[in-house]
Rosetta silent file (secondary structure, phi, psi, omega in degrees, C-alpha in Angstrom):
SEQUENCE: XXXXXXXXXXXXXXXXXXXXXXXXXXXXXXXXXXXXXXXXXXXXXXXXXXXXXXXXXXXXXXXXXXXXXXXXXXXXXXXXXXXXXXXXXXXXXXXXXXXXXXXXXXXXXXXXXXXXXXXXXXXXXXXXXXXXXXXXXXXXXXXXXXXXXXXXXXXXXXXXXXXXXXXXXXXXXXXXXXXXXXXXXXXXXXXXXXXXXXXXXXXXXXXXXXXXXXXXXXXXXXXXXXXXXXXXXXXXXXXXXXXXXXXXXXXXXXXXXXXXXXXXXXXXXXXXXXXXXXXXXXXXXXXXXXXXXXXXXXXXXXXXXXXXXXXXXXXXXXXXXXXXXXXXXXXXXXXXXXXXXXXXXXX
SCORE:     score description
SCORE:     0.000 S_00000001
   1 L     0.000  139.826  178.899   14.322  -24.794  -18.516 S_00000001
   2 L   -95.220  133.390 -179.442   12.819  -26.226  -15.352 S_00000001
   3 L   -71.447  168.337  177.581   10.535  -29.245  -15.769 S_00000001
   4 H   -60.751  -41.680  178.357    7.007  -29.402  -14.372 S_00000001
   5 H   -67.122  -36.253  176.873    8.208  -31.730  -11.623 S_00000001
   6 H   -59.979  -42.127  177.283   11.092  -29.381  -10.937 S_00000001
   7 H   -64.793  -36.976  177.954    8.626  -26.516  -10.461 S_00000001
   8 H   -65.902  -39.059  176.719    6.586  -28.736   -8.148 S_00000001
   9 H   -64.843  -41.223  177.711    9.719  -29.494   -6.132 S_00000001
  10 H   -61.177  -43.341  177.989   10.466  -25.767   -5.948 S_00000001
  11 H   -59.640  -42.071  179.894    6.930  -25.124   -4.683 S_00000001
  12 H   -63.036  -42.356 -179.851    7.401  -27.791   -2.028 S_00000001
  13 H   -64.052  -45.996  179.928   10.708  -26.264   -0.914 S_00000001
  14 H   -61.529  -49.076 -176.954    9.234  -22.752   -0.710 S_00000001
  15 H   -62.291  -43.397 -178.296    6.133  -23.897    1.181 S_00000001
  16 H   -69.943  -40.352 -179.619    8.083  -26.045    3.645 S_00000001
  17 H   -67.553  -40.450  177.555   10.778  -23.410    4.232 S_00000001
  18 H   -62.643  -38.609 -177.498    8.196  -20.669    4.771 S_00000001
  19 H   -72.689  -39.288 -170.351    6.377  -22.934    7.213 S_00000001
  20 H  -111.926  -19.670 -171.907    9.356  -24.219    9.214 S_00000001
  21 L    60.950   19.189  176.677   12.298  -21.878    8.471 S_00000001
  22 L  -107.493  137.966  174.966   14.359  -25.074    8.204 S_00000001
  23 L   -54.992  145.020 -170.954   16.356  -25.959    5.068 S_00000001
  24 E  -105.035  128.395  178.914   14.496  -28.582    3.056 S_00000001
  25 L  -106.130  167.414 -176.884   16.029  -31.911    2.083 S_00000001
  26 H   -63.226  -37.573 -178.000   15.018  -34.497   -0.493 S_00000001
  27 H   -64.137  -43.518 -179.228   13.869  -37.040    2.126 S_00000001
  28 H   -65.647  -34.045  177.275   11.440  -34.614    3.762 S_00000001
  29 H   -64.643  -44.827  179.371   10.039  -33.722    0.322 S_00000001
  30 H   -62.420  -42.256 -176.804    9.442  -37.392   -0.478 S_00000001
  31 H   -68.620  -38.856 -172.585    7.850  -37.984    2.942 S_00000001
  32 H   -90.058  -31.410 -166.568    5.572  -34.926    2.923 S_00000001
  33 H  -112.404   -6.856  170.387    4.606  -34.409   -0.689 S_00000001
  34 L    52.751   58.923  178.512    4.242  -37.889   -2.180 S_00000001
  35 L   -74.191  -17.560 -178.978    5.789  -37.259   -5.596 S_00000001
  36 L    79.463   16.919  176.896    5.833  -40.977   -6.328 S_00000001
  37 L  -130.816  169.622 -176.832    9.567  -40.964   -7.093 S_00000001
  38 L   -77.469  163.761  175.687   12.667  -41.799   -5.073 S_00000001
  39 H   -61.399  -33.041  179.263   14.657  -39.411   -2.922 S_00000001
  40 H   -63.794  -40.266  178.678   17.506  -39.809   -5.431 S_00000001
  41 H   -65.380  -40.724  178.240   15.262  -38.502   -8.224 S_00000001
  42 H   -64.727  -37.607  177.633   14.227  -35.543   -6.068 S_00000001
  43 H   -61.689  -39.193  176.829   17.913  -34.878   -5.345 S_00000001
  44 H   -63.272  -42.813  177.301   18.544  -34.706   -9.093 S_00000001
  45 H   -61.015  -41.306 -179.970   15.657  -32.246   -9.475 S_00000001
  46 H   -66.366  -35.809  177.681   17.088  -30.157   -6.639 S_00000001
  47 H   -63.076  -39.876  177.711   20.511  -30.179   -8.283 S_00000001
  48 H   -67.193  -38.971  176.919   18.964  -28.752  -11.452 S_00000001
  49 H   -63.557  -36.820  178.969   17.122  -26.110   -9.414 S_00000001
  50 H   -69.592  -38.767  176.374   20.427  -25.199   -7.777 S_00000001
  51 H   -59.847  -34.795  179.479   22.114  -24.947  -11.185 S_00000001
  52 L   -82.583    2.079  179.890   19.369  -22.475  -12.158 S_00000001
  53 L    62.755   32.132  177.926   20.102  -20.521   -8.916 S_00000001
  54 L   -93.175  -23.409  174.560   16.546  -21.066   -7.697 S_00000001
  55 E  -136.086  162.923 -179.817   17.648  -22.738   -4.450 S_00000001
  56 E  -148.930  160.543  177.787   20.865  -22.662   -2.442 S_00000001
  57 L   -97.318  116.188  176.872   22.547  -24.473    0.444 S_00000001
  58 L   -76.821  124.977  178.450   22.932  -22.275    3.531 S_00000001
  59 L    56.104 -128.633 -177.314   26.300  -22.912    5.175 S_00000001
  60 L  -106.623   14.510 -177.279   27.004  -26.654    5.322 S_00000001
  61 L   -64.516  147.029  176.475   23.399  -27.792    5.605 S_00000001
  62 L   -81.207  -15.856  178.185   22.312  -30.695    3.466 S_00000001
  63 L   -85.267  174.862 -179.005   18.957  -29.008    2.906 S_00000001
  64 E  -127.331  154.310  176.940   18.166  -26.175    0.514 S_00000001
  65 E  -127.452  154.181  179.105   16.397  -22.834    0.809 S_00000001
  66 E   -69.488  146.861  170.338   14.825  -20.678   -1.921 S_00000001
  67 L   -93.089  174.241  175.217   16.801  -17.798   -3.399 S_00000001
  68 H   -56.955  -41.153  178.538   15.262  -14.476   -4.422 S_00000001
  69 H   -64.286  -37.019  178.161   15.110  -15.864   -7.953 S_00000001
  70 H   -65.907  -43.249  176.004   13.414  -18.976   -6.636 S_00000001
  71 H   -60.573  -39.740 -179.511   10.784  -16.958   -4.818 S_00000001
  72 H   -62.517  -46.402  178.487   10.201  -14.969   -8.014 S_00000001
  73 H   -62.610  -42.147  178.974    9.603  -18.125  -10.077 S_00000001
  74 H   -58.681  -48.397 -178.227    7.368  -19.499   -7.323 S_00000001
  75 H   -65.559  -42.425 -179.260    5.252  -16.327   -7.213 S_00000001
  76 H   -66.090  -25.296  179.382    5.035  -16.053  -11.004 S_00000001
  77 L   -94.113   -1.773 -174.625    3.831  -19.678  -11.173 S_00000001
  78 L   -67.452  117.626 -177.748    1.399  -19.249   -8.290 S_00000001
  79 L  -103.671  -25.086 -176.314   -2.023  -20.310   -9.511 S_00000001
  80 L  -116.650  108.511  173.356   -3.921  -20.634   -6.247 S_00000001
  81 L   -98.955  112.012 -174.145   -4.202  -17.612   -3.982 S_00000001
  82 L   -64.057  126.404  179.347   -6.035  -18.858   -0.927 S_00000001
  83 L   -70.910  159.452  174.781   -9.093  -16.706   -0.208 S_00000001
  84 L   -68.357  153.249  177.259   -9.720  -15.277    3.232 S_00000001
  85 L   -70.765  161.485  178.805  -12.024  -17.245    5.476 S_00000001
  86 H   -62.265  -34.052  178.410  -15.607  -16.083    5.941 S_00000001
  87 H   -65.577  -41.625  177.920  -14.735  -15.157    9.538 S_00000001
  88 H   -64.825  -43.656  179.772  -11.854  -12.973    8.363 S_00000001
  89 H   -63.085  -41.654  179.551  -14.003  -11.282    5.740 S_00000001
  90 H   -63.935  -40.955  179.948  -16.765  -10.632    8.257 S_00000001
  91 H   -62.508  -41.009  178.322  -14.264   -9.184   10.743 S_00000001
  92 H   -63.264  -44.858 -179.100  -12.934   -6.767    8.107 S_00000001
  93 H   -59.876  -45.627 -179.396  -16.450   -5.660    7.188 S_00000001
  94 H   -65.956  -44.386 -175.987  -17.382   -4.993   10.823 S_00000001
  95 H   -63.862  -48.087 -178.398  -14.069   -3.287   11.621 S_00000001
  96 H   -75.737  -27.888 -178.916  -14.101   -0.949    8.614 S_00000001
  97 H   -65.591  -19.745  179.765  -17.850   -0.414    8.817 S_00000001
  98 L   -86.969    3.703 -177.626  -17.417    1.419   12.120 S_00000001
  99 L   -68.731  146.055 -178.089  -15.220    4.110   10.529 S_00000001
 100 L  -104.581  -23.883  178.044  -16.361    7.713   10.884 S_00000001
 101 L  -157.633 -178.922 -173.535  -14.208    9.441    8.241 S_00000001
 102 H   -66.054  -36.590  178.454  -11.402    8.745    5.782 S_00000001
 103 H   -63.167  -40.344  179.047   -8.629    9.120    8.363 S_00000001
 104 H   -67.263  -42.982 -178.113  -10.401    6.614   10.588 S_00000001
 105 H   -66.508  -36.704  177.765  -11.051    4.150    7.769 S_00000001
 106 H   -68.718  -40.824  178.666   -7.393    4.273    6.661 S_00000001
 107 H   -63.141  -43.251  178.707   -6.170    3.824   10.225 S_00000001
 108 H   -66.781  -39.299 -177.861   -8.477    0.854   10.740 S_00000001
 109 H   -63.867  -45.699 -176.925   -7.542   -0.630    7.372 S_00000001
 110 H   -67.168  -34.556  176.824   -3.787   -0.566    7.946 S_00000001
 111 H   -69.228  -40.070  178.599   -4.209   -2.162   11.377 S_00000001
 112 H   -63.389  -41.759 -178.966   -6.474   -4.865    9.964 S_00000001
 113 H   -65.822  -39.264  177.859   -3.987   -5.668    7.190 S_00000001
 114 H   -64.881  -39.367 -179.850   -1.105   -5.932    9.676 S_00000001
 115 H   -69.440  -36.226 -179.075   -3.135   -8.288   11.871 S_00000001
 116 H   -69.827  -39.142 -171.330   -4.174  -10.477    8.928 S_00000001
 117 H  -101.519  -17.806 -173.867   -0.690  -10.853    7.438 S_00000001
 118 L    58.967   33.574  176.115    1.613  -10.453   10.477 S_00000001
 119 L  -124.076  178.583  171.458    3.715   -8.144    8.279 S_00000001
 120 E   -76.235  122.544  179.962    4.291   -4.398    8.128 S_00000001
 121 E   -98.848  140.846 -175.145    1.165   -2.942    6.530 S_00000001
 122 E  -134.835  134.384  174.260    1.387    0.208    4.416 S_00000001
 123 E  -130.328  125.218  175.042   -1.286    2.451    2.917 S_00000001
 124 E   -77.899  123.461 -179.270   -0.521    5.334    0.597 S_00000001
 125 L   -66.342  136.290 -179.658   -2.745    8.252    1.580 S_00000001
 126 L   -57.496  130.313 -179.432   -4.971    9.325   -1.325 S_00000001
 127 L   -82.478  117.798  178.906   -3.376   12.297   -3.043 S_00000001
 128 H   -63.881  -28.844 -177.377   -5.802   15.199   -3.243 S_00000001
 129 H   -64.542  -21.940  178.857   -3.732   16.631   -6.098 S_00000001
 130 H   -95.087   -0.437 -175.659   -4.879   13.697   -8.286 S_00000001
 131 L  -100.689 -176.861  177.354   -8.513   14.093   -7.242 S_00000001
 132 E  -116.349  151.669  179.712  -11.345   16.459   -8.170 S_00000001
 133 E   -73.995  129.042  176.691  -13.000   19.070   -6.001 S_00000001
 134 E  -101.846  -34.965  179.525  -16.352   17.971   -4.635 S_00000001
 135 E  -164.879  148.026  172.185  -17.134   20.923   -2.354 S_00000001
 136 E  -123.987  141.487  178.403  -15.611   24.029   -0.767 S_00000001
 137 E  -140.580  144.245  176.040  -16.868   25.658    2.415 S_00000001
 138 E  -123.053  115.191 -172.139  -15.863   28.754    4.365 S_00000001
 139 E  -110.809  124.994  177.689  -16.969   28.647    8.022 S_00000001
 140 E   -69.461  126.915  178.433  -16.972   31.708   10.278 S_00000001
 141 E  -108.484  -42.052 -176.897  -15.100   30.985   13.522 S_00000001
 142 E  -165.942  168.786  174.353  -14.495   34.417   15.019 S_00000001
 143 L   -53.373  124.673  179.498  -13.924   38.008   13.875 S_00000001
 144 L    64.849   23.842  175.315  -11.175   37.808   11.246 S_00000001
 145 E  -138.067  125.252 -176.975  -10.907   34.009   11.576 S_00000001
 146 E  -134.141  143.510  174.659  -12.397   31.560    9.031 S_00000001
 147 E   -98.457  120.270  174.889  -12.114   27.791    8.527 S_00000001
 148 E   -93.999  128.076 -178.376  -11.562   26.769    4.893 S_00000001
 149 E  -121.882  127.013  176.511  -12.772   23.221    4.133 S_00000001
 150 E  -118.385  125.988  177.983  -11.965   21.350    0.906 S_00000001
 151 E  -114.605  126.544  179.759  -13.667   18.014    0.150 S_00000001
 152 E   -99.443  162.626 -178.992  -12.318   15.862   -2.693 S_00000001
 153 L   -71.613   -8.633  175.699  -14.152   13.180   -4.632 S_00000001
 154 L   -83.453   -5.075 -177.052  -11.848   10.573   -3.062 S_00000001
 155 L    97.606   -8.261  179.755  -13.439   11.263    0.335 S_00000001
 156 L   -70.330  135.219  175.335  -10.452   13.261    1.600 S_00000001
 157 E  -119.407  122.014  177.771  -11.355   16.300    3.693 S_00000001
 158 E  -118.721  143.075  179.920   -8.713   18.985    4.185 S_00000001
 159 E  -143.777  157.155 -178.024   -9.141   22.109    6.259 S_00000001
 160 E  -151.610  132.978  176.281   -7.177   25.169    7.275 S_00000001
 161 E   -85.061  129.989 -177.710   -7.813   28.021    9.716 S_00000001
 162 E  -111.925  123.535  172.839   -7.213   31.429    8.131 S_00000001
 163 E   -91.827  110.484 -171.825   -6.330   34.491   10.216 S_00000001
 164 L   -86.610  150.953  174.528   -7.640   37.367    8.107 S_00000001
 165 L   -96.471    1.919 -178.759   -6.268   40.862    7.791 S_00000001
 166 L  -135.299  161.582  176.764   -9.698   42.268    6.883 S_00000001
 167 L   -79.071  163.947  178.234  -13.212   42.129    8.280 S_00000001
 168 L  -151.278  167.078  170.764  -15.944   39.971    6.765 S_00000001
 169 L  -133.750  170.194 -176.619  -19.610   39.130    7.120 S_00000001
 170 H   -60.732  -36.436 -179.217  -21.667   35.986    6.505 S_00000001
 171 H   -62.531  -38.268  179.618  -22.996   37.324    3.208 S_00000001
 172 H   -66.414  -39.582  178.560  -19.453   37.712    1.883 S_00000001
 173 H   -65.736  -41.192  179.180  -18.593   34.122    2.845 S_00000001
 174 H   -63.861  -40.812 -179.491  -21.746   32.801    1.167 S_00000001
 175 H   -63.439  -42.022  179.459  -20.992   34.757   -2.008 S_00000001
 176 H   -68.575  -42.209  178.624  -17.456   33.383   -2.157 S_00000001
 177 H   -58.273  -45.769 -178.050  -18.611   29.835   -1.417 S_00000001
 178 H   -65.453  -41.542 -179.605  -21.186   29.971   -4.208 S_00000001
 179 H   -67.327  -43.348 -178.346  -18.736   31.453   -6.705 S_00000001
 180 H   -65.830  -45.899  179.496  -15.948   29.020   -5.814 S_00000001
 181 H   -66.872  -37.264  178.804  -18.175   25.931   -5.957 S_00000001
 182 H   -62.847  -29.390 -178.555  -19.816   27.113   -9.163 S_00000001
 183 H   -94.060  -37.425 -166.163  -16.417   27.340  -10.828 S_00000001
 184 H  -102.201  -22.769 -176.513  -14.350   24.597   -9.208 S_00000001
 185 L   -59.423  129.833 -178.481  -16.617   21.634   -8.376 S_00000001
 186 L    88.210   -3.831 -176.653  -15.669   18.660  -10.557 S_00000001
 187 L   -90.934  138.255  173.863  -12.379   20.242  -11.572 S_00000001
 188 E   -58.296  148.141 -176.428   -9.048   18.387  -11.092 S_00000001
 189 H   -55.888  -43.708 -177.857   -6.945   19.890   -8.318 S_00000001
 190 H   -61.092  -40.022  178.608   -4.126   20.957  -10.639 S_00000001
 191 H   -70.445  -36.903 -179.242   -6.571   22.845  -12.853 S_00000001
 192 H   -62.273  -39.546 -178.593   -8.342   24.346   -9.845 S_00000001
 193 H   -60.711  -37.182 -178.980   -5.109   25.846   -8.536 S_00000001
 194 H   -83.181  -12.207 -178.400   -4.562   27.773  -11.766 S_00000001
 195 H   -90.773  -18.453 -175.938   -8.224   28.844  -11.954 S_00000001
 196 H   -53.084  -42.743 -179.297   -8.344   30.524   -8.530 S_00000001
 197 H   -60.220  -30.542 -179.648   -7.127   33.961   -9.792 S_00000001
 198 H   -68.911  -28.688  176.934  -10.046   34.192  -12.228 S_00000001
 199 H   -70.054  -40.858  177.597  -12.476   33.882   -9.300 S_00000001
 200 H   -59.857  -44.213 -177.129  -10.752   36.753   -7.508 S_00000001
 201 H   -64.122  -23.006 -178.029  -10.994   38.896  -10.619 S_00000001
 202 L   -77.587  -12.671 -179.317  -14.760   38.304  -10.795 S_00000001
 203 L   -92.948  153.382  176.579  -15.328   40.089   -7.488 S_00000001
 204 L   -62.782  156.783 -175.428  -15.499   43.896   -7.062 S_00000001
 205 H   -52.972  -38.018 -175.564  -12.328   45.647   -5.996 S_00000001
 206 H   -68.329  -25.671 -177.547  -13.583   46.147   -2.440 S_00000001
 207 H   -93.164  -10.622 -171.984  -14.092   42.417   -1.866 S_00000001
 208 H   -65.583  -34.489  177.374  -10.820   41.211   -3.372 S_00000001
 209 H   -58.989  -44.919  178.430   -8.647   41.408   -0.230 S_00000001
 210 H   -66.055  -48.615 -178.918  -10.985   38.991    1.595 S_00000001
 211 H   -60.378  -42.335 -179.276  -11.507   36.774   -1.445 S_00000001
 212 H   -62.651  -41.831  179.604   -7.787   36.707   -2.159 S_00000001
 213 H   -65.809  -43.646 -177.005   -6.882   35.609    1.382 S_00000001
 214 H   -71.243  -41.353  176.601   -9.490   32.842    1.499 S_00000001
 215 H   -70.188  -25.852  173.059   -8.751   31.507   -1.972 S_00000001
 216 H   -63.226  -34.512  176.792   -5.083   31.682   -1.048 S_00000001
 217 H   -68.438  -34.243  175.407   -5.865   29.202    1.727 S_00000001
 218 H   -63.934  -44.668  177.704   -7.458   26.921   -0.883 S_00000001
 219 H   -60.861  -37.908  178.694   -4.285   27.156   -2.975 S_00000001
 220 H   -65.107  -40.182  177.579   -2.253   26.343    0.134 S_00000001
 221 H   -62.343  -46.382 -179.193   -4.311   23.224    0.809 S_00000001
 222 H   -62.057  -42.605 -179.990   -3.870   22.032   -2.785 S_00000001
 223 H   -64.315  -39.688 -177.536   -0.142   22.706   -2.654 S_00000001
 224 H   -68.246  -30.164 -176.691    0.308   20.889    0.655 S_00000001
 225 L   -79.682   -3.712  177.729   -1.439   17.763   -0.598 S_00000001
 226 L   -69.995  -21.165  178.200    1.059   17.271   -3.417 S_00000001
 227 L   -81.579  119.135 -178.920    3.377   15.610   -0.889 S_00000001
 228 L   -81.837  153.221  179.477    2.506   11.933   -0.708 S_00000001
 229 L  -148.056  161.157 -179.301    2.651   10.027    2.555 S_00000001
 230 E  -116.048  145.735  168.993    2.190    6.550    3.941 S_00000001
 231 E  -107.051  138.115 -176.649    0.277    5.262    6.921 S_00000001
 232 E  -137.753  158.436  176.010    1.765    2.142    8.481 S_00000001
 233 E  -152.256  156.933  175.062    1.130   -0.427   11.192 S_00000001
 234 L    85.348   21.741  178.853    2.757   -3.622   12.384 S_00000001
 235 H   -62.036  -25.534  176.686    6.403   -2.558   12.502 S_00000001
 236 H   -62.983  -26.749  177.827    6.729   -4.860   15.518 S_00000001
 237 H   -62.779  -33.181  178.879    6.087   -7.748   13.116 S_00000001
 238 H   -67.188  -39.935  178.434    9.380   -6.921   11.398 S_00000001
 239 H   -63.158  -38.117 -179.122   11.224   -7.156   14.713 S_00000001
 240 H   -68.339  -20.767  178.592    9.650  -10.558   15.345 S_00000001
 241 L  -105.531   22.192 -175.945   11.053  -11.824   12.024 S_00000001
 242 H   -56.232  -31.140 -178.591   14.518  -10.333   12.617 S_00000001
 243 H   -68.212  -11.194  178.140   16.092  -13.802   12.327 S_00000001
 244 H   -84.524   -2.413 -179.085   15.069  -13.855    8.639 S_00000001
 245 L  -111.907  140.726 -176.091   17.555  -11.070    7.834 S_00000001
 246 L   -74.399  -28.394 -179.774   21.290  -11.602    7.519 S_00000001
 247 L  -120.288 -158.092  179.925   22.181   -8.220    9.000 S_00000001
 248 L   -71.842  145.804  176.991   20.596   -5.557   11.156 S_00000001
 249 L   -87.184   -4.196 -175.239   16.979   -4.637   10.479 S_00000001
 250 H   -62.932  -39.023  174.861   17.612   -1.000   11.430 S_00000001
 251 H   -60.333  -35.930  177.570   18.372    0.172    7.844 S_00000001
 252 H   -67.247  -43.812  178.609   15.070   -1.388    6.799 S_00000001
 253 H   -60.193  -40.297  179.704   13.279    0.313    9.687 S_00000001
 254 H   -64.939  -42.085  178.992   14.837    3.630    8.688 S_00000001
 255 H   -62.785  -37.991  178.262   13.742    3.217    5.056 S_00000001
 256 H   -66.853  -44.824 -176.793   10.197    2.484    6.228 S_00000001
 257 H   -66.903  -37.942 -177.570   10.117    5.462    8.582 S_00000001
 258 H   -73.638  -27.167  171.970   11.533    7.903    6.025 S_00000001
 259 L    72.410  -26.158 -172.746    8.919    6.776    3.452 S_00000001
 260 H   -58.551  -50.491 -177.932   10.625    8.433    0.462 S_00000001
 261 H   -67.763  -36.503  178.198   12.127    5.255   -0.970 S_00000001
 262 H   -63.550  -40.786  178.402    8.995    3.262   -0.230 S_00000001
 263 H   -64.544  -37.051  174.929    6.870    5.776   -2.117 S_00000001
 264 H   -62.790  -42.785  179.151    9.262    5.487   -5.069 S_00000001
 265 H   -64.215  -43.163  177.056    8.936    1.712   -4.927 S_00000001
 266 H   -56.706  -44.696 -179.266    5.138    1.964   -4.762 S_00000001
 267 H   -64.183  -41.566 -179.928    5.157    4.162   -7.867 S_00000001
 268 H   -65.891  -40.328  179.702    7.462    1.781   -9.730 S_00000001
 269 H   -67.352  -34.977  177.018    5.327   -1.215   -8.815 S_00000001
 270 H   -64.149  -38.258 -177.392    2.202    0.589   -9.983 S_00000001
 271 H   -75.059  -40.918 -173.184    3.867    1.271  -13.330 S_00000001
 272 H   -90.937  -25.115 -179.879    5.418   -2.135  -13.894 S_00000001
 273 L    47.590   64.126  174.271    2.761   -4.362  -12.246 S_00000001
 274 L   -70.854   74.757 -174.427    5.066   -7.265  -11.372 S_00000001
 275 L   -96.400 -167.191 -179.302    2.000   -9.467  -10.972 S_00000001
 276 L  -122.555  144.695  178.753    1.209  -13.127  -11.150 S_00000001
 277 L   -54.628  124.225 -179.017   -0.639  -14.935  -13.905 S_00000001
 278 L    85.798  -10.154 -177.070   -4.282  -14.787  -12.907 S_00000001
 279 L  -137.020   39.918 -170.489   -3.508  -12.374  -10.034 S_00000001
 280 L   -73.968   -2.634  175.561   -2.159   -9.340  -11.784 S_00000001
 281 L   -79.366   -8.800  175.431   -4.012   -6.927   -9.542 S_00000001
 282 L  -113.991  122.382  178.258   -1.374   -7.657   -6.855 S_00000001
 283 E   -94.377  141.824 -178.797    2.216   -6.598   -7.575 S_00000001
 284 E  -129.498  125.566  176.987    5.089   -8.431   -5.903 S_00000001
 285 E  -121.726  125.934 -165.511    8.666   -7.147   -5.640 S_00000001
 286 E  -121.293  129.824  167.854   11.152   -9.594   -4.125 S_00000001
 287 H    51.402 -116.081 -174.692   14.544   -9.312   -2.472 S_00000001
 288 H   -62.431  -19.798  174.909   17.224   -7.942   -4.788 S_00000001
 289 H   -62.934  -21.901 -178.519   14.538   -6.281   -6.922 S_00000001
 290 H   -98.411    3.705 -176.324   14.178   -3.870   -3.980 S_00000001
 291 H   -57.210  -40.223  179.504   17.904   -3.181   -3.589 S_00000001
 292 H   -61.362  -14.951 -177.013   17.750    0.319   -5.180 S_00000001
 293 H  -107.796   11.491  179.136   15.338    1.297   -2.406 S_00000001
 294 L    74.023   23.349 -175.046   17.423   -0.020    0.506 S_00000001
 295 L  -130.000   41.757 -168.953   15.107   -2.997    0.995 S_00000001
 296 L   -64.930  -23.783 -177.996   17.127   -5.810   -0.576 S_00000001
 297 L  -103.087   17.413 -178.169   16.126   -8.504    1.943 S_00000001
 298 E  -117.742  162.180  167.289   12.411   -7.750    1.899 S_00000001
 299 E  -117.171  143.282 -178.943    9.420   -8.555   -0.229 S_00000001
 300 E  -127.126  127.678  178.546    6.731   -5.964   -0.907 S_00000001
 301 E  -116.734  125.820 -179.170    3.198   -6.793   -2.074 S_00000001
 302 E  -138.507  159.541  171.320    0.937   -3.960   -3.254 S_00000001
 303 E  -151.099  165.968 -179.401   -2.288   -3.278   -5.089 S_00000001
 304 E   -89.508  155.470  172.865   -4.346   -0.222   -5.929 S_00000001
 305 E  -141.289  162.827  177.202   -7.456    0.994   -4.160 S_00000001
 306 L   172.553  165.773  178.157   -9.865    3.853   -4.714 S_00000001
 307 H   -88.340  157.395  174.276  -13.416    5.095   -4.718 S_00000001
 308 H    56.009   32.447  172.556  -15.796    4.956   -7.662 S_00000001
 309 H    80.574    0.182 -179.237  -13.782    2.255   -9.427 S_00000001
 310 L  -111.890  129.838  179.185  -10.617    4.287   -9.941 S_00000001
 311 L   -71.700  120.201 -179.153   -7.326    3.451   -8.221 S_00000001
 312 L  -108.863  -14.291  179.470   -6.159    6.598   -6.447 S_00000001
 313 E  -165.053 -175.580 -176.037   -3.383    5.108   -4.284 S_00000001
 314 E  -128.683  156.912  172.146   -1.857    1.810   -3.186 S_00000001
 315 E  -135.835  161.968  179.694   -1.729   -0.382   -0.126 S_00000001
 316 E   179.053 -168.022  178.749    0.352   -3.411    0.701 S_00000001
 317 E  -133.050  154.876  177.243    2.626   -5.263    3.063 S_00000001
 318 E  -131.276  136.625  177.933    6.369   -5.488    3.598 S_00000001
 319 E  -165.098 -171.603  177.852    8.223   -8.341    5.244 S_00000001
 320 E   -67.598  160.607  178.285   11.076  -10.813    4.830 S_00000001
 321 L   -63.122  -27.009  175.458   11.341  -12.767    1.587 S_00000001
 322 L   -81.416   85.543  178.723   10.369  -15.835    3.636 S_00000001
 323 L  -139.456  164.098  178.071    6.670  -15.094    3.762 S_00000001
 324 L   -83.632   91.481 -173.308    3.401  -16.803    2.888 S_00000001
 325 H   -63.286  -42.739 -176.723    2.896  -15.154   -0.501 S_00000001
 326 H   -60.724  -50.659 -179.108   -0.435  -16.800   -1.295 S_00000001
 327 H   -65.135  -42.066 -177.892   -2.131  -15.811    1.964 S_00000001
 328 H   -68.231  -37.038  176.799   -0.629  -12.333    1.996 S_00000001
 329 H   -64.490  -40.174  178.000   -1.639  -11.648   -1.605 S_00000001
 330 H   -63.303  -40.934 -179.466   -5.189  -12.713   -0.794 S_00000001
 331 H   -66.627  -44.743  179.785   -5.246  -10.414    2.234 S_00000001
 332 H   -59.986  -45.980 -179.465   -3.864   -7.432    0.296 S_00000001
 333 H   -63.224  -47.214 -176.570   -6.406   -7.923   -2.475 S_00000001
 334 H   -65.231  -44.877 -178.473   -9.369   -8.401   -0.134 S_00000001
 335 H   -64.809  -37.568  177.413   -8.533   -5.465    2.122 S_00000001
 336 H   -61.893  -39.301  179.404   -8.087   -3.192   -0.921 S_00000001
 337 H   -66.994  -42.904  178.278  -11.553   -4.163   -2.135 S_00000001
 338 H   -65.267  -39.073  178.690  -13.144   -3.500    1.259 S_00000001
 339 H   -65.513  -42.833  178.041  -11.322   -0.168    1.529 S_00000001
 340 H   -59.921  -40.849  179.188  -12.460    0.864   -1.963 S_00000001
 341 H   -65.381  -42.165 -179.829  -16.003   -0.029   -1.017 S_00000001
 342 H   -63.219  -41.099  179.003  -15.767    1.958    2.230 S_00000001
 343 H   -67.758  -36.417  176.942  -14.443    5.014    0.379 S_00000001
 344 H   -63.446  -37.087  178.612  -17.203    4.667   -2.198 S_00000001
 345 H   -68.198  -30.324 -178.326  -19.784    4.638    0.580 S_00000001
 346 H   -84.894  -21.946 -175.050  -18.278    7.796    2.052 S_00000001
 347 L   -68.358    0.000    0.000  -17.929    9.658   -1.243 S_00000001
């Protein structure tokens, strides 16, 4: 068991190492943090922390640096997550307030998060397959060409141009729109996909070729949205912290670009909620905890966001384990709240 003073020494080591990237010695702790005990006593505390594998000596340095386990204990004991400044909050409000649609608001959000944290920012695009249908529209573009528009309750708008094999008129499009909305509005996407054939059957035989093609485009939209994806910004921040990694950062860059492993990690973090006492809305996965996803030297911080009070996806940041956890957790939490509010305003 680590004593209260031992935990305080660990906090000092983490904070100083994150700030300076220099191994931390007992003398600097005594000078900076005013524990009221001698350097020899602090050295004893550090020896116990090293026995617990919470800190380690890099090479032959006399100072110590936190281990992945040390960062985990530090984060789990973190009681004060520094809030964003009023200037930062105002900047986020103005920046996101200028968004014109969900794609714009997500793009602005991920850029804002990268600028606030100086890390790689990641936003999971809301999955339409987990949402409910809010409206369907069929817009005439040209003879035998129609635009199918699907709007979900998450604010997502998906559309697809359909090249028809049959003729149509405006009355036919209105009839299909009314029938489709009357049946599908408010229905979960998965249920809507299986309900589409019953709408076709409700139309007379002569109208079914047109109805079948257009509702087929709706089914195609629903099917395409089952694939989850991430929006990201700030990958240059990872390059700037390259010295925090023992090897090449290219495997990490590849894992970020491919997205598959990151999406798995996001899902696992959502399920397990590796949070902090008092801050459990932000999940933190550190170092070796990310090894199965090819991200063993990184830390990932995520939280959920969504419209109308329901989390529909996650956002977060990725960077080296040597990061300012308190500030980054505050930024992730605040940006998620502003994004949820923006999506609620658009819904």
